[in-house]
Coordinates of C-alpha atoms in Angstrom, one line a residue:
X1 CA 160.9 1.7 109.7
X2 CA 164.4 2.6 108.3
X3 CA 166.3 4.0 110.7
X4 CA 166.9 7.4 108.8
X5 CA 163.3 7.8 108.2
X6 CA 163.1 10.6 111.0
X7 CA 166.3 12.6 109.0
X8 CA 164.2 12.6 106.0
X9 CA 161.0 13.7 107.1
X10 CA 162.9 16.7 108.7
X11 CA 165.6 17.6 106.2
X12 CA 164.2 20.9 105.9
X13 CA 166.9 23.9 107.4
X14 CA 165.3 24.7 111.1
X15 CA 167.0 26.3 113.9
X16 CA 168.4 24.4 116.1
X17 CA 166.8 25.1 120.0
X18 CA 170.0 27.6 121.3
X19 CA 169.6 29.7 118.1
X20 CA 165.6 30.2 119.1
X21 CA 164.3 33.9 119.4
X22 CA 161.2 35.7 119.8
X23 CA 160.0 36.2 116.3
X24 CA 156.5 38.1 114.7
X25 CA 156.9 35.7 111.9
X26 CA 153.0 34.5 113.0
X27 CA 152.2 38.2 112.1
X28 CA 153.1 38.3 109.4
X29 CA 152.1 35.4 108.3
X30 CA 148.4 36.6 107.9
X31 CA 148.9 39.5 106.8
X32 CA 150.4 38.0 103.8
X33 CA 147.4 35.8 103.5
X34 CA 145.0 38.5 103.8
X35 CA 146.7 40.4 101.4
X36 CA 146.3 37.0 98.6
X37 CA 149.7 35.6 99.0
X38 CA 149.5 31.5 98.6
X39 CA 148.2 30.1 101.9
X40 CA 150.7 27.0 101.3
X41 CA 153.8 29.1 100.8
X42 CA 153.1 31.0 103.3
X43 CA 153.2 27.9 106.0
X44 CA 155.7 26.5 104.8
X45 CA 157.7 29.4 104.9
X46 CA 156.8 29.9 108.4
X47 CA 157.7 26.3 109.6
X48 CA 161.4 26.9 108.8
X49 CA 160.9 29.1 111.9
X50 CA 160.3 25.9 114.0
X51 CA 163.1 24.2 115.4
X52 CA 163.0 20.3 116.0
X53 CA 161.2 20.2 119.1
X54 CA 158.8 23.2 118.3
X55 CA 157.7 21.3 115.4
X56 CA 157.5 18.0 117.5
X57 CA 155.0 20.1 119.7
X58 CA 152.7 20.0 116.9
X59 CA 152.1 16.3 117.3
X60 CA 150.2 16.7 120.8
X61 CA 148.2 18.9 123.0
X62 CA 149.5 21.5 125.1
X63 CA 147.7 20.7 128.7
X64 CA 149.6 18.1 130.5
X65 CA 148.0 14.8 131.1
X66 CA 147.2 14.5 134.9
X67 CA 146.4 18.2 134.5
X68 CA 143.7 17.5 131.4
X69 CA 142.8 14.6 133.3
X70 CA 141.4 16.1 136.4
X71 CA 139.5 18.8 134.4
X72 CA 137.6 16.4 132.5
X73 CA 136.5 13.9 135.8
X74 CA 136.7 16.9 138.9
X75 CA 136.0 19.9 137.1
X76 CA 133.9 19.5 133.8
X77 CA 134.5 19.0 130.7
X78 CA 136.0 21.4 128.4
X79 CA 135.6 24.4 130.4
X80 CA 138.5 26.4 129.2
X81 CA 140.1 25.2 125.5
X82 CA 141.8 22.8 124.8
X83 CA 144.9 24.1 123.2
X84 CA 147.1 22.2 120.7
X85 CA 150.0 23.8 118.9
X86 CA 150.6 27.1 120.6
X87 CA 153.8 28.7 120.3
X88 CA 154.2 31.7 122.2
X89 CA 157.9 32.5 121.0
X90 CA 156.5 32.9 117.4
X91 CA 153.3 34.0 118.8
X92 CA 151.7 30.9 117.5
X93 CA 148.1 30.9 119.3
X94 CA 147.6 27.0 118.1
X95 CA 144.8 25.6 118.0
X96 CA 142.1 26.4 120.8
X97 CA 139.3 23.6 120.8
X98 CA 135.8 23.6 121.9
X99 CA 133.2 21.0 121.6
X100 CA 129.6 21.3 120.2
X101 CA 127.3 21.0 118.4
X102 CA 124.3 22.6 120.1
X103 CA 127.1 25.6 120.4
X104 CA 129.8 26.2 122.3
X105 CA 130.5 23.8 125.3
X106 CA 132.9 26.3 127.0
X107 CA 131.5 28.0 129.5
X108 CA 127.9 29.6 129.7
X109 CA 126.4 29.5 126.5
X110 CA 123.6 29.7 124.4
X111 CA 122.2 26.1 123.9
X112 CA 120.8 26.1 120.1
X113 CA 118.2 23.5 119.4
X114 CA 120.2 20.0 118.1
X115 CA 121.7 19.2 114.7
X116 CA 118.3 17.0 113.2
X117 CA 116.1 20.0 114.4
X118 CA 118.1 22.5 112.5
X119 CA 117.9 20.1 110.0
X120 CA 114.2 19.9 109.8
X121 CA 113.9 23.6 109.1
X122 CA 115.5 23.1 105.4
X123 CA 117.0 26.7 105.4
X124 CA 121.2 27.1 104.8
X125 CA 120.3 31.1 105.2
X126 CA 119.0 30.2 109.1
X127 CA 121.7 27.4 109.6
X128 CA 124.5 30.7 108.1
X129 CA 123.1 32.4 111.2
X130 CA 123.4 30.0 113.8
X131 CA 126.8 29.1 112.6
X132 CA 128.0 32.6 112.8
X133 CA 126.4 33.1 116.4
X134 CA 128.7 29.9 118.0
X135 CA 131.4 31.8 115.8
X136 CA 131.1 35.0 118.0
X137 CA 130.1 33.1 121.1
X138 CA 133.5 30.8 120.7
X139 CA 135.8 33.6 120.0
X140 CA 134.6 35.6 122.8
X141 CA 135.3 32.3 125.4
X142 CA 138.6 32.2 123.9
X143 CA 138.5 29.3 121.4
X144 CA 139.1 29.5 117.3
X145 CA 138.2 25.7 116.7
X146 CA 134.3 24.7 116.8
X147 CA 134.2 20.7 116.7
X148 CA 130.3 20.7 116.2
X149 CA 129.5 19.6 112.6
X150 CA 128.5 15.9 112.1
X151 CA 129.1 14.8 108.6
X152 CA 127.7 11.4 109.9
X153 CA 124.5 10.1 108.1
X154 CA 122.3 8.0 110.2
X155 CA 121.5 4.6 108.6
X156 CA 120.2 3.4 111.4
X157 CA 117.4 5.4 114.1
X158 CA 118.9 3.2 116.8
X159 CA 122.0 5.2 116.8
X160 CA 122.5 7.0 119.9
X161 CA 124.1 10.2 118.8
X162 CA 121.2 10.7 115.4
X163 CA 120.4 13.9 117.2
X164 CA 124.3 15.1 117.0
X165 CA 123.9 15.1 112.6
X166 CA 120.9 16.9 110.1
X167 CA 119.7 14.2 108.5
X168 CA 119.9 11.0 106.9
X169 CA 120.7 12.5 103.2
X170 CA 123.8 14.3 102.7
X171 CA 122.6 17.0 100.4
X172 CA 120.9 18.3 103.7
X173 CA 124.8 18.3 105.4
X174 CA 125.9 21.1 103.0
X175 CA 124.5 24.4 104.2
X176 CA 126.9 24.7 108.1
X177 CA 133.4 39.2 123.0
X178 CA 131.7 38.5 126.0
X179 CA 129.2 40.7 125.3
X180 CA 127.7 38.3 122.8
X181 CA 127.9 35.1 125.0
X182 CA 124.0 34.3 125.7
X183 CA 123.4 37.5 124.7
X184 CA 119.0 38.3 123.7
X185 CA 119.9 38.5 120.2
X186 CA 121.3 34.9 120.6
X187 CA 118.8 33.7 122.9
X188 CA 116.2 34.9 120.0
X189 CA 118.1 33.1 117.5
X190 CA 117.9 30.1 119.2
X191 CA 113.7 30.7 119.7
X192 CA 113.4 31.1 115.9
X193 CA 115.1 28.2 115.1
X194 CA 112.8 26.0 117.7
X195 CA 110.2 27.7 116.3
X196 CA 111.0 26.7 112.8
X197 CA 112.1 23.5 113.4
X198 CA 108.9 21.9 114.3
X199 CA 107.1 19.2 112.0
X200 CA 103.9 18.7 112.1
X201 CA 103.1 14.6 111.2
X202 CA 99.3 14.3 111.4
X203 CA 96.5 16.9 112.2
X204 CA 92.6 15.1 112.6
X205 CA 90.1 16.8 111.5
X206 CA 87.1 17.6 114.0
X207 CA 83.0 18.9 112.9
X208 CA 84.7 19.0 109.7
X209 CA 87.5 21.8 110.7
X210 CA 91.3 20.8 111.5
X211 CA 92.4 20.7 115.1
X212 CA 95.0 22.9 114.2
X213 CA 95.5 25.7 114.9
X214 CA 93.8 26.4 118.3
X215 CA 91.9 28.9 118.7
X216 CA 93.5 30.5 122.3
X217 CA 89.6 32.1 122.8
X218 CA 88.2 28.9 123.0
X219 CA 90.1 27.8 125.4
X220 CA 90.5 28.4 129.4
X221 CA 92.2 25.4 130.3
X222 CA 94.9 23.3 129.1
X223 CA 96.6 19.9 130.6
X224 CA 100.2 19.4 129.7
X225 CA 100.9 15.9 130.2
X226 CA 104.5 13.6 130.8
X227 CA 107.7 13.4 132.7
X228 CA 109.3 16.2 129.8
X229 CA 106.2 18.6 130.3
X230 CA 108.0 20.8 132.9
X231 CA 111.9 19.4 132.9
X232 CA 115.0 21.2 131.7
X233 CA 116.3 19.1 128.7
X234 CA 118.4 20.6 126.0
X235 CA 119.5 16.9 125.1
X236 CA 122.2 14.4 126.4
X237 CA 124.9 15.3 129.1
X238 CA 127.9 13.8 127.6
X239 CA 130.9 16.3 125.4
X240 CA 128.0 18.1 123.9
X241 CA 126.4 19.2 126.5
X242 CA 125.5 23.0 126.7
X243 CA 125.4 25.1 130.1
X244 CA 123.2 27.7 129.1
X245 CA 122.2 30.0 132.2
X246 CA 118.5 29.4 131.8
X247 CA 116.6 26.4 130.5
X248 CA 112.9 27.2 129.6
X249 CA 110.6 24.0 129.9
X250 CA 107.7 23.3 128.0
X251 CA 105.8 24.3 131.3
X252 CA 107.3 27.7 131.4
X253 CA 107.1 28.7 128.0
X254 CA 103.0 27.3 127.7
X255 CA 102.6 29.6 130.8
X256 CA 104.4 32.9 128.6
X257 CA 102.8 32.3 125.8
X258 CA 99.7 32.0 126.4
X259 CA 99.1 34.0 129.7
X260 CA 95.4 33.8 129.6
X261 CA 94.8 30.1 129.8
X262 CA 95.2 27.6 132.9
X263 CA 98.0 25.4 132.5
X264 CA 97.4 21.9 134.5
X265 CA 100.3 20.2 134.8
X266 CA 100.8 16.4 135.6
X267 CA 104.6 15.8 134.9
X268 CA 104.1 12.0 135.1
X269 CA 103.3 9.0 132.3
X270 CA 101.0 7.0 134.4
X271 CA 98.0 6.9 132.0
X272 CA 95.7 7.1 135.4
X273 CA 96.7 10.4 136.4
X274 CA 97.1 11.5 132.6
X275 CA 93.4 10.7 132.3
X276 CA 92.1 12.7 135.5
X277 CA 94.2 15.7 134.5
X278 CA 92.9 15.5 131.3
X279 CA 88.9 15.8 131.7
X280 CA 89.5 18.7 133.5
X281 CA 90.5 21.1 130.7
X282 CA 89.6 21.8 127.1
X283 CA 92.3 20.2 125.5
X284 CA 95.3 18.0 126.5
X285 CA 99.3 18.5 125.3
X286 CA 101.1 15.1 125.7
X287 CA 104.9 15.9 125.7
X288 CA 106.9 12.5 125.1
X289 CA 110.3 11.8 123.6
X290 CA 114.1 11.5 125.0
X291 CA 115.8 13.1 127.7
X292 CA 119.7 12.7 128.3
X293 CA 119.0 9.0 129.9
X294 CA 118.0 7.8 126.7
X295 CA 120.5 9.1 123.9
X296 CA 123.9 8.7 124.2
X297 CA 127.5 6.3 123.8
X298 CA 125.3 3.2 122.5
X299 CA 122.8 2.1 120.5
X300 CA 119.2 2.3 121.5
X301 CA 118.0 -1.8 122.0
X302 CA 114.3 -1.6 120.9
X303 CA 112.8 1.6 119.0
X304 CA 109.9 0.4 120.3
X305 CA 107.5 2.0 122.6
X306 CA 108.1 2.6 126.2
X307 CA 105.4 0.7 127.8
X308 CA 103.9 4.0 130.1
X309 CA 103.9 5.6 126.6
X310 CA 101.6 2.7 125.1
X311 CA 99.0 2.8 128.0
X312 CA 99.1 6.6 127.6
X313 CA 98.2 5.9 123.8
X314 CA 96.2 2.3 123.4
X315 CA 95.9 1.5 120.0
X316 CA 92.4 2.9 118.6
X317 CA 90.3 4.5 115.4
X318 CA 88.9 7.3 117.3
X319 CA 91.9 9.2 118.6
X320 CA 90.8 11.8 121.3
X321 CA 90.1 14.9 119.2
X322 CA 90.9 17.2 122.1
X323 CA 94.5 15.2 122.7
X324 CA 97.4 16.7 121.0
X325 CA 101.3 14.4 121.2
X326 CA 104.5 16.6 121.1
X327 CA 107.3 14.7 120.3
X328 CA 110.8 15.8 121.9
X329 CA 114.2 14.4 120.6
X330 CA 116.3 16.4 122.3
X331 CA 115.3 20.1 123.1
X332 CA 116.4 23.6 122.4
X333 CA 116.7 25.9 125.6
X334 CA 114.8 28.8 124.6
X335 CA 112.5 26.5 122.2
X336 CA 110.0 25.7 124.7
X337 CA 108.6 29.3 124.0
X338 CA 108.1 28.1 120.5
X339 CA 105.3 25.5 121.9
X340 CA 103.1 28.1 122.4
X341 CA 103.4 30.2 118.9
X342 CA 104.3 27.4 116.6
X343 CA 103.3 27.6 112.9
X344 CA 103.7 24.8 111.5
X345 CA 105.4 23.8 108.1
X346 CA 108.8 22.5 108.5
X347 CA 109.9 19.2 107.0
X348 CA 111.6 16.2 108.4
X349 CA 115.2 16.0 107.4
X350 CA 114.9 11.9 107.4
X351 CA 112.0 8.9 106.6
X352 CA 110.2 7.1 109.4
X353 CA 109.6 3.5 108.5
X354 CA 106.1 1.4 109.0
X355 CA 108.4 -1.6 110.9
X356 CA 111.8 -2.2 112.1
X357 CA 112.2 -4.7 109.0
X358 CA 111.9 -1.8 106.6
X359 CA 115.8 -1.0 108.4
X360 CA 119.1 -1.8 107.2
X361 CA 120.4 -5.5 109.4
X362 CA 122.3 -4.0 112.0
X363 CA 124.7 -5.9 114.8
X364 CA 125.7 -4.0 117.5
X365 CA 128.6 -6.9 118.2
X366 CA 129.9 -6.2 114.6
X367 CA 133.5 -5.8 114.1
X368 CA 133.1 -4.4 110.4
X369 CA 130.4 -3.3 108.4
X370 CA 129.5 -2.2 105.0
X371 CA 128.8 1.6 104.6
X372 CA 126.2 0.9 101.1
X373 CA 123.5 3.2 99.6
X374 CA 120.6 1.3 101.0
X375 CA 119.5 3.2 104.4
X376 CA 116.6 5.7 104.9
X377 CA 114.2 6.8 102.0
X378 CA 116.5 4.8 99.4
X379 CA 116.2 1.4 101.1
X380 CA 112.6 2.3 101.5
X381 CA 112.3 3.2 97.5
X382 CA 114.0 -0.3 96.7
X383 CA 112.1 -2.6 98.8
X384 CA 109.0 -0.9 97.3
X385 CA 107.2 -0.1 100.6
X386 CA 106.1 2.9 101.6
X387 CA 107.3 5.4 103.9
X388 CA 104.9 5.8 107.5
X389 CA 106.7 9.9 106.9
X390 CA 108.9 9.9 104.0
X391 CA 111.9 12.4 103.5
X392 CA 110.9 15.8 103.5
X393 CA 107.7 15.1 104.7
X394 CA 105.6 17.8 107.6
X395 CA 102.2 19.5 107.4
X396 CA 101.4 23.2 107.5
X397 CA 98.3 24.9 108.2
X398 CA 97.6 25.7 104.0
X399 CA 98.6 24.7 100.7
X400 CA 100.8 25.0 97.9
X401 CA 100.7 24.2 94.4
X402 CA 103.9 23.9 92.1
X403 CA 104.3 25.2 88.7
X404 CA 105.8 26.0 85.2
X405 CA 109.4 23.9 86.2
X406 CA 112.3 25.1 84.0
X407 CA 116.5 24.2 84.0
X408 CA 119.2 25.6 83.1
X409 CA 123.1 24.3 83.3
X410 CA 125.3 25.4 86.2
X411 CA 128.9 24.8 87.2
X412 CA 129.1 24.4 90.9
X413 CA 132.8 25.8 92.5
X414 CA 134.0 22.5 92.9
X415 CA 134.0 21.8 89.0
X416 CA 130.7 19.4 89.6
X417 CA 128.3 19.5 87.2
X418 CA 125.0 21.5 88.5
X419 CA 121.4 22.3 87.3
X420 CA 119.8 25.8 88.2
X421 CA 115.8 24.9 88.6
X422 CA 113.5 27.3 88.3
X423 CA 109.8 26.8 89.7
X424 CA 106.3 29.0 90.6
X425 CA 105.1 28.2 94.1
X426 CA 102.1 29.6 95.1
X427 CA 100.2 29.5 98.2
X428 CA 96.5 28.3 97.6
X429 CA 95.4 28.4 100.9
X430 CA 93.5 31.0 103.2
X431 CA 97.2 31.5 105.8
X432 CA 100.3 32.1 105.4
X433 CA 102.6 29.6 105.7
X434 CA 106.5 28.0 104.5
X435 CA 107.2 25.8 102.1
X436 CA 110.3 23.7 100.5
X437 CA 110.8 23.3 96.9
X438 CA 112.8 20.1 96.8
X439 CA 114.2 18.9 94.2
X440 CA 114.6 15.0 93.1
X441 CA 116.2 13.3 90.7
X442 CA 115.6 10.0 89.0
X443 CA 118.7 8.7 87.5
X444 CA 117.6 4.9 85.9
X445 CA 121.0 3.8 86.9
X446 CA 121.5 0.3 88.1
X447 CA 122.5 -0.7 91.6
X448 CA 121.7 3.0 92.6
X449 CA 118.7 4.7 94.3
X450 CA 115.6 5.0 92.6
X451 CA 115.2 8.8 93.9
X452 CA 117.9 11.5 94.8
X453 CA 117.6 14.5 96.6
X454 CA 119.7 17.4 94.6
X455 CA 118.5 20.2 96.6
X456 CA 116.2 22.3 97.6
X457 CA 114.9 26.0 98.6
X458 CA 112.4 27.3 101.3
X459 CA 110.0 30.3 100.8
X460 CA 107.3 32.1 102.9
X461 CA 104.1 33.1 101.1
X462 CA 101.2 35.2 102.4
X463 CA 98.2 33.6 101.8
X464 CA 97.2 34.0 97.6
X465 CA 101.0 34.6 97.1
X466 CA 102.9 33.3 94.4
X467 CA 106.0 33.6 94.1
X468 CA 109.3 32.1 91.8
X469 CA 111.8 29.7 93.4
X470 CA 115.2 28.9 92.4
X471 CA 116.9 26.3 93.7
X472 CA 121.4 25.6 92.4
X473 CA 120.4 21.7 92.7
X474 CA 123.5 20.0 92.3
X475 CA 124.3 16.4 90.1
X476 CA 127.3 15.7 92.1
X477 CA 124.8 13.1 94.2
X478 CA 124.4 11.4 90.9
X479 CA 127.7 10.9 89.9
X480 CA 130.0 7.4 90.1
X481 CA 133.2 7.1 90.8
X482 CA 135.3 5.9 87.3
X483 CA 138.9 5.5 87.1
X484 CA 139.8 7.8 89.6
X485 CA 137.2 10.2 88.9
X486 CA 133.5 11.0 89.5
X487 CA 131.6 11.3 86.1
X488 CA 128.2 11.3 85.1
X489 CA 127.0 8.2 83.5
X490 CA 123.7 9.0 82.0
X491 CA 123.0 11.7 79.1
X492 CA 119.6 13.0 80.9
X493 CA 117.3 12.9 84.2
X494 CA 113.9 13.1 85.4
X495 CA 113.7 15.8 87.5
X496 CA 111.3 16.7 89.9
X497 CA 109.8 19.3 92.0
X498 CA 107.9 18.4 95.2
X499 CA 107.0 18.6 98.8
X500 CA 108.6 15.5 99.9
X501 CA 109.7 12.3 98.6
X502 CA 107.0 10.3 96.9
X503 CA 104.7 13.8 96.6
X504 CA 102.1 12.6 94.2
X505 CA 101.5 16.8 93.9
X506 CA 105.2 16.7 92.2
X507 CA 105.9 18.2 88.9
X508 CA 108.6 16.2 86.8
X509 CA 110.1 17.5 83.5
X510 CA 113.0 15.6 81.4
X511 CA 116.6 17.8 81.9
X512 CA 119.0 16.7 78.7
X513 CA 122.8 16.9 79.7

């Protein structure tokens, strides 16, 4: 580096340290930007109040080392904010950091239900709503910086922070006082999204009639089953962990719910003691899935079985009708409540593979890899196998039927080319019940995915209802990179409207440029 480098990066006028005075330049400073003024000019104008070192504070954070070290192995971590940038001469707050993403770290705080759950619900309104609840929540602890939105998409299920991002397509990353810290209204909140986050995979039908839902008359006793059936776990203990006040377990919130049945609980996997607690009520709940030991700085070895979970599930044709398997990835705190009310009818935000070998090659003692567009539903789509849950995929308790598809051209803010789709969805079913128009393209490009998610839009109907959908899908995931640009390289699309990927139910209609 020459060695008048330093002179030149700094040749802007500043004052000089013994010419320093207290100043409400900050102030005004957003005023002016609240009023419209240039949000550039406006900085800049206010860094000629800096003087050398001020502006070399910048480069660091404010808490001193040992002092920041301590906190983070005696105390706990991130506590208090940590604070970068504050200059109290200029009234400078800097930035104040807190951690996330299941909200704010700081504290005692609501814990929301992860990222991928959130996710699974397919609504941006919901997500709006979450993300102005950590807002208030992380304001009222004292922090203006919320580090808790994962742009990462997971190639790979063996990735031991999935559960910190939404999903595996990166359409579905685009929606994200002390008084109000755990307050009910946020504690709700964070109920309604457990309760709409759930997917429902498979549901056997019994005499003829679904086993969902249960009819709560029919039924006196209930055995919840596994080592998560009564243990607080709102997901791993590392930076994102949440100290919520209260942690409702799938126990406790069974035991709300539903007041009037007898809840027999055997928090343990051994499939002897599963199967004795089970003949003594009506139906069983199994409640399997991770728990802070299990998710974390690493990836995951085998996705695999644990063995306790195979004996507790042998391999078989004639699955116990009266056994029901919840699935936990990392819980909400309040969303054990949901157990007991759930309505089905959310949608998985990623696919879920046959075998291991339908997975990108992964090596763990990699120095480099190669970030391609073959992971998830698209590597599935291109080795031509099918999907055990494709994207999008989840089960309600009716039916829905698609109809009379129209377009119509959009600019999106950013200048991208964008498609409005227009779309009747109408609940043929005898209950009520969500659904998500999603919309796909297929581009007949080369070297690309055979099936794009553009968007999508989620709708309630009452049973009988119909009602239409429209959804600002976007081309921008369509688009290549060209000479320093990203440009559309076909003249039209096939574009459909369905329940998930692959939805042989999906409309399709041709959409001319």
């Amino acid at each position: 580096m020459r060695s008048d480098t330093p002179t030149t990066l700094l040749h802007h006028h500043h004052p000089v340290d013994h010419e320093k005075h207290q100043s409400l330049a900050f102030d005004r400073a957003v005023k002016e930007v609240g009023l419209g003024h240039d949000l550039s000019a406006v900085a800049a104008r206010l860094l000629t109040e800096l003087s050398l070192t001020e502006r070399l504070h910048l480069l660091d954070g404010d808490v001193p080392f040992w002092e920041g070290l301590w906190g983070i192995l005696c105390d706990r971590y991130n506590r208090k904010p940590f604070v970068i940038g504050a200059i109290p001469r200029l009234n400078i707050p800097g930035v104040k950091f807190t951690d996330g993403p299941r909200d704010v770290v700081m504290g005692s705080s609501t814990a929301f239900p992860i990222s991928m759950a959130r996710g699974a619900t397919w609504d941006i309104e919901l997500e709006r709503r979450i993300g102005n609840a950590i807002g208030l929540e992380a304001k009222a602890q004292g922090a203006n910086y919320f580090a808790g939105v994962c742009i990462n998409l997971p190639r790979h299920p063996a990735w031991g922070r999935i559960q910190e991002t939404y999903g595996e397509d990166p359409v579905l990353l685009e929606p994200p006082d002390a008084s109000v810290v755990f307050c009910e209204e946020h504690r709700q909140l964070a109920r309604e999204v457990a309760h709409r986050s759930m997917v429902l995979l498979k549901n056997y039908t019994i005499n003829n009639m679904p086993l969902l839902p249960l009819n709560n008359a029919d039924i006196s006793r209930l055995a919840l089953i596994g080592r998560l059936a009564n243990k607080p776990n709102t997901g791993d203990k590392g930076s994102s962990q949440v100290f919520s006040p209260t942690v409702v377990t799938p126990y406790q919130g069974l035991e709300e719910g539903i007041p009037n049945v007898e809840i027999i609980l055997e928090d343990d996997d051994r499939s002897e003691s599963a199967a004795r607690v089970a003949e003594k009520a009506d139906v069983a709940v199994v409640v399997v899935g991770y728990d802070a030991s299990d998710e974390g700085e690493y990836m995951v070895p085998s996705l695999q079985n644990d063995p306790g979970l195979s004996e507790l599930f042998p391999p078989t044709n004639n699955p116990d009708p009266e056994e029901m398997l919840s699935i936990v990835q990392g819980n909400p705190a309040q969303g054990q409540q949901s157990s007991a009310s759930a309505r089905w009818g959310r949608r998985l935000p990623f696919s879920i593979p046959q075998d291991e070998s339908h997975l990108p090659d992964i090596d763990i003692e990699a120095s480099a890899i190669k970030y391609d567009l073959w992971y998830g539903q698209s590597l599935l789509d291109k080795l031509g196998v099918d999907a055990a849950f494709p994207l999008g995929y989840g089960l309600s308790y009716t039916e829905f039927r698609f109809s009379n598809l129209e377009f119509e051209p959009r600019t999106e803010p950013t200048g991208h080319n964008g498609v409005k789709v227009a779309v009747d969805v109408e609940n043929t079913g005898q209950r009520s019940g969500h659904q998500v128009a999603q919309v796909y393209g297929y581009p007949n490009m080369a070297d690309f995915p055979h099936r794009v998610l553009l968007g999508f839009g989620s709708i309630y109907l009452q049973a009988g209802e119909l009602k239409r959908v429209f959804v600002d899908a976007s081309l921008r995931p369509i688009e290549r990179w060209v000479d320093g640009q990203f440009c559309l390289l076909v003249d039209h699309l096939e574009i459909e409207v369905a329940a998930y990927a692959g939805d042989k139910d999906g409309i399709r209609k041709v959409y001319q440029f």
